[in-house]
mmCIF file of C-alpha atoms in Angstrom:
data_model
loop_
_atom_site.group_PDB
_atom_site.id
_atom_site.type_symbol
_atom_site.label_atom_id
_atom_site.label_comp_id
_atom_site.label_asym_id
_atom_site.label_seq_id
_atom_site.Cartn_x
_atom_site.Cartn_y
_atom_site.Cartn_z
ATOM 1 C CA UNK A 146 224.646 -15.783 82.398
ATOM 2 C CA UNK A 147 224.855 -16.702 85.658
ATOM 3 C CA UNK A 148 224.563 -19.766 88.009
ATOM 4 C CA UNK A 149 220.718 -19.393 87.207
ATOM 5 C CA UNK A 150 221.102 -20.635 84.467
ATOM 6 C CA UNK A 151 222.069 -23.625 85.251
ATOM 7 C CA UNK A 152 218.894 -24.327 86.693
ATOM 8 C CA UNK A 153 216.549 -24.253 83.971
ATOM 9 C CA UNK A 154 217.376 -28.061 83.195
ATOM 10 C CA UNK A 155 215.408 -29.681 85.819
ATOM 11 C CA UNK A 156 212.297 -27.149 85.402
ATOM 12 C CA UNK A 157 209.425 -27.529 82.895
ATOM 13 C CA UNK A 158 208.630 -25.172 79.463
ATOM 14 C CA UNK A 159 205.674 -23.637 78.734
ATOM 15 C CA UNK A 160 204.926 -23.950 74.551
ATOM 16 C CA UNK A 161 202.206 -21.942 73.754
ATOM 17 C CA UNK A 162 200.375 -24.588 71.422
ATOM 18 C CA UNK A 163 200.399 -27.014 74.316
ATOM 19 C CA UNK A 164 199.178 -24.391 76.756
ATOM 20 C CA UNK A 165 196.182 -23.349 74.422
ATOM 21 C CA UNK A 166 195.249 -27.186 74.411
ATOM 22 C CA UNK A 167 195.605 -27.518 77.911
ATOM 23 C CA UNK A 168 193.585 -24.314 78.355
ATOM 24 C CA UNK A 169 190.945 -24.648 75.860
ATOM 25 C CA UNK A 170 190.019 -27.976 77.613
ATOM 26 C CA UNK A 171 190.034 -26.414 81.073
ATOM 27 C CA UNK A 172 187.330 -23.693 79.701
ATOM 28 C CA UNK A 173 184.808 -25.793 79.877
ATOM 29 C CA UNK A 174 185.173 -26.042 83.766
ATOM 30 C CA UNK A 175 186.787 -22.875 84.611
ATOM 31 C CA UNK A 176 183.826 -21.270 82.135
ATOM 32 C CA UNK A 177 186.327 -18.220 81.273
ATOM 33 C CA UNK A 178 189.599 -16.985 80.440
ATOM 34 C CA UNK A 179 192.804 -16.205 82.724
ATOM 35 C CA UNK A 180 193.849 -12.798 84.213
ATOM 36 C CA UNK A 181 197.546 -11.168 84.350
ATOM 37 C CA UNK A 182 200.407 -9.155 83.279
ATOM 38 C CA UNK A 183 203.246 -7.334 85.357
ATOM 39 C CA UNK A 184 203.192 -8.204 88.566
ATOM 40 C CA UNK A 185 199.632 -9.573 88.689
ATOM 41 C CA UNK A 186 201.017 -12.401 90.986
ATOM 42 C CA UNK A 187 200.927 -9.906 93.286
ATOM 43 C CA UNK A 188 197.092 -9.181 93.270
ATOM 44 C CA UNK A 189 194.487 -10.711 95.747
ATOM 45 C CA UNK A 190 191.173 -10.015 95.319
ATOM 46 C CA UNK A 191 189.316 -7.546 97.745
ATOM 47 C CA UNK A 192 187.132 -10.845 99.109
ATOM 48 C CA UNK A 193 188.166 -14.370 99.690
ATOM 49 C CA UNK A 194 187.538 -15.414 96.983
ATOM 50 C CA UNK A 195 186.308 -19.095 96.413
ATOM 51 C CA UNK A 196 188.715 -21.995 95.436
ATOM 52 C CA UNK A 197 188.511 -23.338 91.903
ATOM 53 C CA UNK A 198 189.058 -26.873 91.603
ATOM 54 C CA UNK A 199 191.603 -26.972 90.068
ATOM 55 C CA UNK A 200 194.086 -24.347 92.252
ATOM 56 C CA UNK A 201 192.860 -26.508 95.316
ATOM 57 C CA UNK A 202 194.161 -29.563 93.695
ATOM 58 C CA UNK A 203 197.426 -29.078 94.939
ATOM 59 C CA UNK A 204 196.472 -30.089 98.725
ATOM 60 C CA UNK A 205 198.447 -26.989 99.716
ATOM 61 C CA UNK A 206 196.439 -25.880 102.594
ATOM 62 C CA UNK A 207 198.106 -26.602 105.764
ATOM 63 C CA UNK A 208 200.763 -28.948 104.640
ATOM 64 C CA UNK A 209 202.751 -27.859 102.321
ATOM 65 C CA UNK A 210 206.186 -25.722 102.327
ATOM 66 C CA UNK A 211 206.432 -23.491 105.623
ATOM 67 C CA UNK A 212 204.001 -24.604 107.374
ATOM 68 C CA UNK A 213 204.715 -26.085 110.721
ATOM 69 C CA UNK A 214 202.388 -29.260 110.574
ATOM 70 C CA UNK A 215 205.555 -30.956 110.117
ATOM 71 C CA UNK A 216 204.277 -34.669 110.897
ATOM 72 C CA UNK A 217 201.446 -34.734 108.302
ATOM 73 C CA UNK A 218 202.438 -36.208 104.751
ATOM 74 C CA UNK A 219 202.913 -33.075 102.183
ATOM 75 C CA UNK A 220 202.231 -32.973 98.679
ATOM 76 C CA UNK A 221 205.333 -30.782 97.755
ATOM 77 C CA UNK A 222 208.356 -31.117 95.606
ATOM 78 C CA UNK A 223 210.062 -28.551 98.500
ATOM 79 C CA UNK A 224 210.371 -28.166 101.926
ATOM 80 C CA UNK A 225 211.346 -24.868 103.667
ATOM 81 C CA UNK A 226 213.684 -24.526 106.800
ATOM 82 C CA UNK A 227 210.843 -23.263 109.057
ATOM 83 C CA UNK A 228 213.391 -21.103 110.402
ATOM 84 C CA UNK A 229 214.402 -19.140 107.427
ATOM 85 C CA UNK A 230 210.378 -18.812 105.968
ATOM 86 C CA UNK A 231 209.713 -14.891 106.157
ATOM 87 C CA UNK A 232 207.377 -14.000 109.295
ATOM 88 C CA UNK A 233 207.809 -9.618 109.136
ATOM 89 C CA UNK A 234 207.735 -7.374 106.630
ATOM 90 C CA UNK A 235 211.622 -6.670 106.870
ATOM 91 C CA UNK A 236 212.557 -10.489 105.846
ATOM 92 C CA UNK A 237 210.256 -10.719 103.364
ATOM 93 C CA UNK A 238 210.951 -7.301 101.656
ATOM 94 C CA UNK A 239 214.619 -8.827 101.716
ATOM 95 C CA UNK A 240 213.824 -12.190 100.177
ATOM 96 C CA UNK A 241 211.562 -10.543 97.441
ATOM 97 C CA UNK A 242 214.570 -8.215 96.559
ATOM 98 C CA UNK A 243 216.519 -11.502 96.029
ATOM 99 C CA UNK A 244 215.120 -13.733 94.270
ATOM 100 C CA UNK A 245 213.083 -10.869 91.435
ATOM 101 C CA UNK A 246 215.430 -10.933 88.429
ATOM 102 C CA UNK A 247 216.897 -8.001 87.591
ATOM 103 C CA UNK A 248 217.581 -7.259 83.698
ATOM 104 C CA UNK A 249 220.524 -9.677 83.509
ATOM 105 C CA UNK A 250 219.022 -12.452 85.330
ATOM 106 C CA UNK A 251 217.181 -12.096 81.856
ATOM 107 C CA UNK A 252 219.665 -12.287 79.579
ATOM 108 C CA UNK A 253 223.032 -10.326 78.581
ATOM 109 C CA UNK A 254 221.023 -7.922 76.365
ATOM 110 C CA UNK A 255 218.345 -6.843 78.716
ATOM 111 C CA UNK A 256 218.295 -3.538 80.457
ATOM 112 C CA UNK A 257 215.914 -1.807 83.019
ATOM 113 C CA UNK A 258 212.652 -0.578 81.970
ATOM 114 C CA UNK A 259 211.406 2.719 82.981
ATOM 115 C CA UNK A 260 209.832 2.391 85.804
ATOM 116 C CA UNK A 261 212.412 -0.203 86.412
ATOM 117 C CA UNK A 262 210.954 -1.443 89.762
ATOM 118 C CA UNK A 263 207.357 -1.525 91.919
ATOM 119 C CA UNK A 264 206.393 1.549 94.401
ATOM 120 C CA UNK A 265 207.559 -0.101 97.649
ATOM 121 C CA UNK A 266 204.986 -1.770 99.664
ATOM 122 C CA UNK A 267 202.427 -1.845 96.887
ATOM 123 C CA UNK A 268 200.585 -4.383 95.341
ATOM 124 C CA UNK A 269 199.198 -5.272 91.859
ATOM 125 C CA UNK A 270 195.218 -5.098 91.836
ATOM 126 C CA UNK A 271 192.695 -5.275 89.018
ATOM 127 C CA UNK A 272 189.893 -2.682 90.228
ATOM 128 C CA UNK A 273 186.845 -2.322 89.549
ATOM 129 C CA UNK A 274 187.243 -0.598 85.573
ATOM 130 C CA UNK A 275 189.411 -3.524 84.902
ATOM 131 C CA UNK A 276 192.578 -1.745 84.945
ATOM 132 C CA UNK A 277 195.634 -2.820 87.060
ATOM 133 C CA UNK A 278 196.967 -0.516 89.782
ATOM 134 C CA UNK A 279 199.220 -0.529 92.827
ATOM 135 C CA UNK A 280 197.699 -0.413 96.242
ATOM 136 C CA UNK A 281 198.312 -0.803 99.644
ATOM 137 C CA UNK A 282 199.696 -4.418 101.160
ATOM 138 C CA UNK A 283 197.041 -6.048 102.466
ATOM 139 C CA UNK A 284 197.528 -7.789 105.859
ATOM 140 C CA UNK A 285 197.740 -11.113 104.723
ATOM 141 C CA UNK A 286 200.730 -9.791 102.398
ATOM 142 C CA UNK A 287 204.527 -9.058 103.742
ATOM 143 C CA UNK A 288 206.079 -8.153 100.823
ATOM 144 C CA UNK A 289 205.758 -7.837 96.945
ATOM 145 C CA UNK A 290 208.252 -6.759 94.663
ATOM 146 C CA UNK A 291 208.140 -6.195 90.583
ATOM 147 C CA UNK A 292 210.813 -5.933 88.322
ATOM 148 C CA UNK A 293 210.567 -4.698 84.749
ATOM 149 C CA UNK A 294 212.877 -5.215 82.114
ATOM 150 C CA UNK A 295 213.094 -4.969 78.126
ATOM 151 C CA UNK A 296 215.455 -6.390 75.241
ATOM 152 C CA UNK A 297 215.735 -3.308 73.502
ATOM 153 C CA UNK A 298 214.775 -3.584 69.317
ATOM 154 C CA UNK A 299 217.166 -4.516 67.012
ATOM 155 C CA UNK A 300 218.583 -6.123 64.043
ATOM 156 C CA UNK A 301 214.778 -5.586 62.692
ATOM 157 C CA UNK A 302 213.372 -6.782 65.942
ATOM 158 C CA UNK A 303 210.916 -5.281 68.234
ATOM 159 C CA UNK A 304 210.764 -4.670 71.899
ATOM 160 C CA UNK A 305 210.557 -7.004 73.852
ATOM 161 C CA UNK A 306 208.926 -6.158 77.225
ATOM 162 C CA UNK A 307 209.448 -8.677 80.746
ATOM 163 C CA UNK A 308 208.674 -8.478 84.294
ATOM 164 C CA UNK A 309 209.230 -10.600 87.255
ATOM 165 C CA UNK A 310 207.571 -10.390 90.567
ATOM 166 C CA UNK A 311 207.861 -12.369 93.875
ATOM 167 C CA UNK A 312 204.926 -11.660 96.524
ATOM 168 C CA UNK A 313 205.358 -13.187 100.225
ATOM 169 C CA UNK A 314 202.637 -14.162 102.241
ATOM 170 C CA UNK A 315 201.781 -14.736 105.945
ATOM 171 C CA UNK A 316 200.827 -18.244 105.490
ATOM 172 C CA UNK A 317 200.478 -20.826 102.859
ATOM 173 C CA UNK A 318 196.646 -20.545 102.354
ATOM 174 C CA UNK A 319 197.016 -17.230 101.350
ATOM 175 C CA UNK A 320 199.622 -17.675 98.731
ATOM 176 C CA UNK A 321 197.189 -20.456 97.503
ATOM 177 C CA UNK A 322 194.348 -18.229 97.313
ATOM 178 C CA UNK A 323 196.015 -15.822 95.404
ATOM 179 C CA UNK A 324 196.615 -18.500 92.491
ATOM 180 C CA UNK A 325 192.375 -19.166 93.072
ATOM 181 C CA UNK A 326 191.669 -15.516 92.325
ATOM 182 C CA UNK A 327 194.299 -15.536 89.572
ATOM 183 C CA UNK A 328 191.829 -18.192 87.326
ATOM 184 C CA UNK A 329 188.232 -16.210 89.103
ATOM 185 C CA UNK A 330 189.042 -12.367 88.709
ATOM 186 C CA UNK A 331 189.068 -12.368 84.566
ATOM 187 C CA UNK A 332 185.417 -13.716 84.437
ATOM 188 C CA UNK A 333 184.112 -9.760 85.405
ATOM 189 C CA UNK A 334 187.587 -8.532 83.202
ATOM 190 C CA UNK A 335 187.397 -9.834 79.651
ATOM 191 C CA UNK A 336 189.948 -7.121 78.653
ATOM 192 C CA UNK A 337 192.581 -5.815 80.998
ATOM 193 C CA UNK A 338 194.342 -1.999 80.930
ATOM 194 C CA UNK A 339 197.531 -2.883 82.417
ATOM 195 C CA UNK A 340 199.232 0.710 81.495
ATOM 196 C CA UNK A 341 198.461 3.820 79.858
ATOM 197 C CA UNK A 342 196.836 3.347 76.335
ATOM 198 C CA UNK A 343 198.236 -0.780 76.771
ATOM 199 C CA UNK A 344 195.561 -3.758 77.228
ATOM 200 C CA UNK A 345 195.633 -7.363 77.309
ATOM 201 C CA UNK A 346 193.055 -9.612 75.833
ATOM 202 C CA UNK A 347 192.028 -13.076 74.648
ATOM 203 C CA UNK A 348 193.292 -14.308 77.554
ATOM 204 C CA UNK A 349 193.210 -18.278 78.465
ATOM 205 C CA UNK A 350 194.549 -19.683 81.408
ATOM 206 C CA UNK A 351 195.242 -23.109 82.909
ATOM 207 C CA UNK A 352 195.956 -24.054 86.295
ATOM 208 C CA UNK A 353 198.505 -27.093 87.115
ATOM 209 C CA UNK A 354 199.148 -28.084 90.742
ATOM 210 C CA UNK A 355 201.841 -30.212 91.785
ATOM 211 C CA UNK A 356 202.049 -33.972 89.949
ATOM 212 C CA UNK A 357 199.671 -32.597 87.217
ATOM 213 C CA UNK A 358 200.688 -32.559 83.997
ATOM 214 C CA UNK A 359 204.503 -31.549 83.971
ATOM 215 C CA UNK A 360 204.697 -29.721 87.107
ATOM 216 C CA UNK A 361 207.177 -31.379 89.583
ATOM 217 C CA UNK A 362 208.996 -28.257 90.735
ATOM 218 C CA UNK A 363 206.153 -26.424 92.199
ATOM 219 C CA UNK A 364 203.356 -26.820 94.607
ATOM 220 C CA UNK A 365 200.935 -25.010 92.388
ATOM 221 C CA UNK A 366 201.386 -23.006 89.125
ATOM 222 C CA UNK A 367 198.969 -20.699 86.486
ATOM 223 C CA UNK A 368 199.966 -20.030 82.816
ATOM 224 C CA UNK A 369 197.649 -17.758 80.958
ATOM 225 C CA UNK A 370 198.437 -16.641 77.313
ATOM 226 C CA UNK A 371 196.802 -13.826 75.321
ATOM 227 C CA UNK A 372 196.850 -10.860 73.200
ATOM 228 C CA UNK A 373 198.676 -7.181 74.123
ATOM 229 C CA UNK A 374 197.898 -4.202 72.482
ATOM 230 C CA UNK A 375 199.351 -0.820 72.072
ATOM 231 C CA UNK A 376 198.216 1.324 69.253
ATOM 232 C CA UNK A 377 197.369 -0.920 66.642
ATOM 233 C CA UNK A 378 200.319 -3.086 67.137
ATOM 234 C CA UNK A 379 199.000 -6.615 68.589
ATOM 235 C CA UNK A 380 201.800 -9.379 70.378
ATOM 236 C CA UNK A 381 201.820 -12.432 71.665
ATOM 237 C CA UNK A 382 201.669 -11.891 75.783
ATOM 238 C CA UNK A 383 202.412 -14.387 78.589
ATOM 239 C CA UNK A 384 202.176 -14.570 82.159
ATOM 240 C CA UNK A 385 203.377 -17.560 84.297
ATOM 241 C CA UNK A 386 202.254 -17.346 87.776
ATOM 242 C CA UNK A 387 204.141 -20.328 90.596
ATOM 243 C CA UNK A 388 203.772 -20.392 94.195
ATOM 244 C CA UNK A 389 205.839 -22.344 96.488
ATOM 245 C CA UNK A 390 205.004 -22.614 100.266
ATOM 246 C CA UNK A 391 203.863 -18.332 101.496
ATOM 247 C CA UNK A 392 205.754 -17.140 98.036
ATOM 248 C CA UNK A 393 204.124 -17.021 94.960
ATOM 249 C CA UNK A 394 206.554 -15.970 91.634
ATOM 250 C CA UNK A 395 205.358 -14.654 88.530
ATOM 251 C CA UNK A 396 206.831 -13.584 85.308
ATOM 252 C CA UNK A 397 205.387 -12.295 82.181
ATOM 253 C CA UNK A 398 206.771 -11.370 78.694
ATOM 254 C CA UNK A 399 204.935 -9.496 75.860
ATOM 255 C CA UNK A 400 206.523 -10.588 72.680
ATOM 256 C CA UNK A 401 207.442 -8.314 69.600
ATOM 257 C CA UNK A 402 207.815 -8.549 65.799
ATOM 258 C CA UNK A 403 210.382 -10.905 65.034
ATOM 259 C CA UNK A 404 210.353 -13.351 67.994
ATOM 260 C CA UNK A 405 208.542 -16.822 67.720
ATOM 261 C CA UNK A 406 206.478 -17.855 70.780
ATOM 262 C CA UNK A 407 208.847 -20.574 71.281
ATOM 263 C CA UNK A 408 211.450 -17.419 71.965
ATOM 264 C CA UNK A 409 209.318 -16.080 74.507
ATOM 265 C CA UNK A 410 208.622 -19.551 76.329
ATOM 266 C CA UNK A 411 212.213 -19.806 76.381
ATOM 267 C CA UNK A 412 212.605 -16.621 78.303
ATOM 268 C CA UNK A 413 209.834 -17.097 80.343
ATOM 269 C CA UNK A 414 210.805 -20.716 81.537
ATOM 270 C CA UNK A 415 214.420 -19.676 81.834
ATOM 271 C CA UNK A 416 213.280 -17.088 83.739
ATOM 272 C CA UNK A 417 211.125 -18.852 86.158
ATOM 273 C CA UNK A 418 213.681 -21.740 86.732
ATOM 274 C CA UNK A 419 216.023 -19.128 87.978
ATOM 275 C CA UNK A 420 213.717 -17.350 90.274
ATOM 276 C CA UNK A 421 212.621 -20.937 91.704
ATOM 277 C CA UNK A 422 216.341 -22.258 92.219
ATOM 278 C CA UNK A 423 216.693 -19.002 94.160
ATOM 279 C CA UNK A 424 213.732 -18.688 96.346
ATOM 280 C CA UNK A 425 214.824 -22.642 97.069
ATOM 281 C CA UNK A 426 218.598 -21.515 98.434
ATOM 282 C CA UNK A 427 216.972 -18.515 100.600
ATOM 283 C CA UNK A 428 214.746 -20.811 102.415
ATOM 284 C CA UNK A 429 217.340 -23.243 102.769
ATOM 285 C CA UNK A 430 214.863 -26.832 102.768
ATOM 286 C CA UNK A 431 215.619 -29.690 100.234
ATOM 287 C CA UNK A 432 213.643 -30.495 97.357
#
């Protein structure tokens, strides 16, 4: 491993009981499920969409990392060198590149899926059939970047599939109205195509801004959990979705025979520990 790893000590874990707790009381309010898989952090809905209360708990508007109200108090465990937060397309593509983990950011085992990597300037968008597909950047978008990777089966284990995204945006309310439409979109998509002949379903989701619950590390953060399916062959599937000033991070990991969900939380908290602690050192601020 590398330096990443070090990181992971000072960032939160996901368990999947706890999240189902946390999520089947938040149902009630959000009145749905979540949305998400590979490099759905990427997605904003075709419309502003409206803020849920709990995604505009985070009092991330204005004040928050990158933005240049720098006298008003923030609500954020980070702030960014307003110098080194991405303004074009050219320093964002190059932070994005960066921070996404590539297979051994992973895990010594892990190679490149195939596709291993996101059409360039594209990004993740559930349509109108409910099935996830690369478009366009919208304006309010610089950059977004996926990265797929697998721990090939073995020793009587399956497959397990991962992906890690980073999206950059021009300012902080967009970034924060991406994690909004992340908790809005799945009430018209109950069951998501995310690739050929593969879905994802039963999906719950929870919102936790910063100082709720255990999130210190970020200014806002989504964790949904669900179903995949491929054939008949149904897995455990998680997507953990974290913004921090523009950027917003996601990961997900679909798990296979063999591996317990505390497994998968593992990878996906080690995971998103090592993209934070990266996307903290490129904008050079101190948490």
């Amino acid at each position: 491993m590398d330096d990443d790893d070090n990181a992971v000590t000072h960032r939160g874990t996901w368990p999947w009981m706890g999240v189902a707790a946390s999520v089947a009381a938040s149902a009630m309010v959000l009145g749905g499920c979540g949305s998400g898989d590979d490099g759905k952090a990427a997605a904003p809905s075709s419309s502003a969409p409206s803020r849920s209360a709990t995604a505009s708990g985070s009092a991330s508007g204005a004040e928050s990392a990158g933005s240049s109200k720098s006298d008003a108090p923030s609500l954020t465990p980070f702030q960014a060198d307003p110098a080194k937060v991405p303004r074009t397309k050219g320093r964002a593509e190059a932070l994005a590149a960066a921070v996404a983990l590539q297979p051994q950011g992973w895990g010594a085992d892990f190679r490149a899926q195939r596709p291993a990597v996101s059409a360039p300037a594209t990004v993740a968008v559930l349509d109108g059939q409910c099935l996830w597909e690369r478009h366009e950047l919208p304006r309010n978008v610089l950059a977004s970047l996926s990265r797929y990777s697998e721990l090939p089966a073995a020793g009587g284990k399956g497959e397990v599939k991962v992906s890690a995204a980073v999206t950059v945006h021009t300012t902080v309310r967009d970034a924060d109205e991406q994690l909004a439409t992340t908790l809005e979109e799945p009430l018209r998509c109950r069951q998501q195509e995310v690739r050929t002949s593969e879905w994802i379903y039963k999906l719950i989701s929870t919102a936790s801004p910063y100082g709720q619950g255990n999130n210190n590390y970020a200014d806002d953060q989504v964790v949904e959990i669900g179903k995949y399916l491929t054939g008949k062959n149904e897995q455990t599937y998680g997507w953990f979705v974290t913004r921090l000033g523009t950027v917003t991070l996601s990961v997900s990991v679909k798990g296979a025979k063999g591996y317990s969900d505390k497994e998968l939380t593992t990878y996906a908290s080690n995971a998103n520990a090592a993209m934070l602690t990266r996307l903290e050192s490129e904008l050079g601020g101190n948490s």
